XYZ file of C-alpha atoms in Angstrom:
207
model
C 9.480 60.338 -69.099
C 11.983 57.627 -68.140
C 11.149 53.976 -67.673
C 10.451 52.546 -64.205
C 13.224 50.551 -62.496
C 12.588 46.864 -61.806
C 12.314 45.601 -58.200
C 15.317 43.751 -56.718
C 14.999 40.097 -55.862
C 14.346 39.078 -52.234
C 17.302 37.774 -50.207
C 17.343 34.220 -48.951
C 16.537 33.518 -45.316
C 19.408 32.599 -43.001
C 19.563 29.048 -41.746
C 18.280 28.470 -38.219
C 20.918 28.071 -35.510
C 21.450 24.766 -33.782
C 19.649 24.116 -30.507
C 21.607 24.541 -27.267
C 22.405 21.609 -25.017
C 19.903 20.594 -22.365
C 20.462 21.722 -18.793
C 21.114 19.305 -15.958
C 18.202 17.407 -14.471
C 16.402 19.024 -11.562
C 16.107 17.375 -8.165
C 12.705 16.030 -7.213
C 11.650 15.690 -3.589
C 11.493 12.114 -2.302
C 9.324 10.581 0.394
C 9.926 12.055 3.863
C 10.523 9.663 6.763
C 9.752 11.198 10.169
C 11.702 10.381 13.340
C 8.936 9.508 15.803
C 10.632 9.384 19.204
C 7.303 8.906 21.025
C 6.566 5.596 19.256
C 8.420 2.275 19.270
C 8.833 0.535 15.932
C 6.040 -2.010 15.333
C 8.052 -5.079 16.373
C 10.888 -5.327 18.864
C 14.146 -4.324 17.214
C 17.345 -2.882 18.632
C 18.490 -2.470 22.245
C 16.721 -0.584 23.647
C 13.913 -0.911 21.098
C 14.430 1.539 18.252
C 11.874 4.265 17.762
C 9.630 4.522 14.705
C 10.974 5.896 11.418
C 7.860 6.419 9.354
C 6.416 8.171 6.273
C 3.661 9.304 8.642
C 4.167 11.984 11.305
C 3.118 10.867 14.769
C 1.034 13.878 15.786
C 2.871 13.863 19.120
C 4.019 16.906 21.023
C 7.733 17.703 20.934
C 9.997 15.007 22.383
C 13.675 14.938 23.287
C 16.347 12.574 24.547
C 19.597 13.596 26.277
C 22.799 11.558 26.010
C 26.020 12.031 27.964
C 28.977 11.426 25.646
C 32.402 10.727 27.139
C 35.378 12.804 26.044
C 36.754 12.127 22.564
C 34.267 9.310 21.897
C 31.354 8.634 19.550
C 27.876 7.693 20.799
C 24.513 6.941 19.243
C 22.128 9.684 20.392
C 19.008 8.456 18.530
C 17.996 5.279 16.677
C 14.987 4.835 14.395
C 13.725 1.872 12.371
C 10.890 1.401 9.914
C 7.978 -0.790 10.940
C 7.804 -4.374 9.727
C 6.819 -4.389 6.049
C 8.116 -0.847 5.454
C 9.208 0.303 2.907
C 7.988 -2.879 1.149
C 10.389 -2.320 -1.763
C 12.803 -4.522 -3.702
C 15.152 -1.634 -4.531
C 16.279 1.612 -2.979
C 16.478 4.154 -5.829
C 19.833 5.887 -6.256
C 20.130 9.464 -5.052
C 20.758 11.732 -2.098
C 19.254 11.060 1.305
C 19.064 14.316 3.270
C 18.644 14.541 7.048
C 17.379 17.477 9.087
C 18.335 16.943 12.727
C 17.755 19.172 15.763
C 20.147 19.136 18.724
C 21.047 21.248 21.741
C 24.240 21.619 23.787
C 24.204 22.776 27.420
C 27.835 23.742 28.062
C 29.985 26.490 26.571
C 32.920 24.072 26.188
C 30.892 21.507 24.271
C 31.994 20.769 20.715
C 30.429 17.933 18.721
C 30.305 16.500 15.205
C 27.032 14.833 14.171
C 26.219 12.442 11.316
C 23.878 9.575 10.433
C 24.388 5.961 9.368
C 21.720 4.206 7.263
C 21.303 0.425 7.249
C 19.076 -2.231 5.743
C 17.927 -5.045 8.031
C 16.706 -8.469 6.890
C 14.275 -10.848 8.590
C 17.373 -12.969 9.245
C 18.770 -10.136 11.423
C 21.498 -9.161 8.943
C 22.382 -5.444 8.985
C 24.080 -3.809 5.988
C 25.445 -0.265 6.062
C 24.305 1.491 2.873
C 25.228 5.110 3.596
C 27.003 7.477 5.991
C 26.271 11.197 5.833
C 28.829 13.966 6.045
C 29.806 15.041 9.544
C 28.533 18.456 10.686
C 30.198 20.384 13.510
C 28.067 21.943 16.226
C 29.315 24.255 18.949
C 27.522 25.730 21.946
C 25.075 28.476 20.982
C 23.791 29.818 24.266
C 21.656 26.745 24.863
C 19.642 27.231 21.669
C 18.243 24.258 19.749
C 20.154 24.061 16.477
C 19.151 22.603 13.103
C 21.692 20.468 11.265
C 21.561 19.441 7.609
C 23.556 16.396 6.515
C 23.249 14.114 3.501
C 24.760 11.217 1.580
C 24.440 9.655 -1.871
C 23.067 6.117 -1.765
C 23.589 4.043 -4.933
C 20.859 1.841 -6.386
C 20.506 -0.893 -3.772
C 18.743 -4.243 -4.167
C 16.685 -5.255 -1.155
C 14.111 -7.858 -0.161
C 10.526 -6.641 0.133
C 10.629 -7.814 3.753
C 13.710 -5.712 4.594
C 13.479 -2.796 6.987
C 15.672 0.303 7.109
C 17.106 1.933 10.194
C 19.187 4.994 10.998
C 21.613 5.710 13.821
C 22.211 9.375 14.652
C 25.784 9.671 15.929
C 27.604 12.371 17.914
C 31.364 12.738 18.379
C 32.461 14.622 21.491
C 35.566 16.569 20.449
C 36.278 17.950 23.934
C 38.427 16.394 26.676
C 35.472 16.310 29.078
C 32.119 14.519 28.958
C 29.196 16.614 27.703
C 25.455 16.228 27.182
C 23.791 16.530 23.803
C 19.998 16.582 23.440
C 18.194 15.360 20.320
C 14.801 16.915 19.494
C 11.984 15.780 17.241
C 8.182 15.812 16.783
C 5.927 18.727 17.580
C 5.658 21.641 15.150
C 9.020 23.384 15.430
C 11.870 20.866 15.710
C 10.667 17.762 13.874
C 13.703 15.756 12.735
C 13.329 13.782 9.512
C 14.987 12.372 6.411
C 14.115 12.960 2.784
C 14.643 9.680 0.921
C 14.695 8.592 -2.714
C 11.436 6.649 -2.453
C 8.557 8.068 -4.494
C 5.847 9.829 -2.505
C 2.378 8.307 -2.948
C 0.227 9.863 -5.642
C -2.638 12.067 -4.506
C -6.237 11.529 -5.567
C -7.606 13.453 -8.519
C -9.741 16.488 -7.850
C -13.395 16.553 -8.852
């Protein structure tokens, strides 16, 4: 009989491919600041006194405030400030501040743009504008309460630990007649708030 053939040699393994590039960073949720219309800020500030802008919800029932805005003008429809000693931070981390605002129009001809301005405020009564959100248009919707989303990027901002932060919610009346606009917050359905770049407090460990 013939001789057996010899086995062939094994091939070499292919080189591993290079790793792909990393994806973009995800967005983490920052500390929520609630607009507590039922509560004045802890020390007199603003005229009339601004309402409380707090990491803690008030527990109040729904509140609202109605403002008449003259034709083709801009008015402040809500103003909120942190309590003294809040946020107790020497920097505001860079990132987007997002606002969820609830408003209602009561006339079919009403046409508004809404936005928010964010300021720091020192113990020496110096206000500094640090951010203005994009303007969002709102038209009459049969008297329904509408939810608006508006945001702005705030760069890394140095502050004093004694500084407070306040927000003015603004409305531009685009019509040639005066109209009312009603701002809603608190309760369970139409709580207006801002998501900031401050870190939420850590929870306690489970047992």
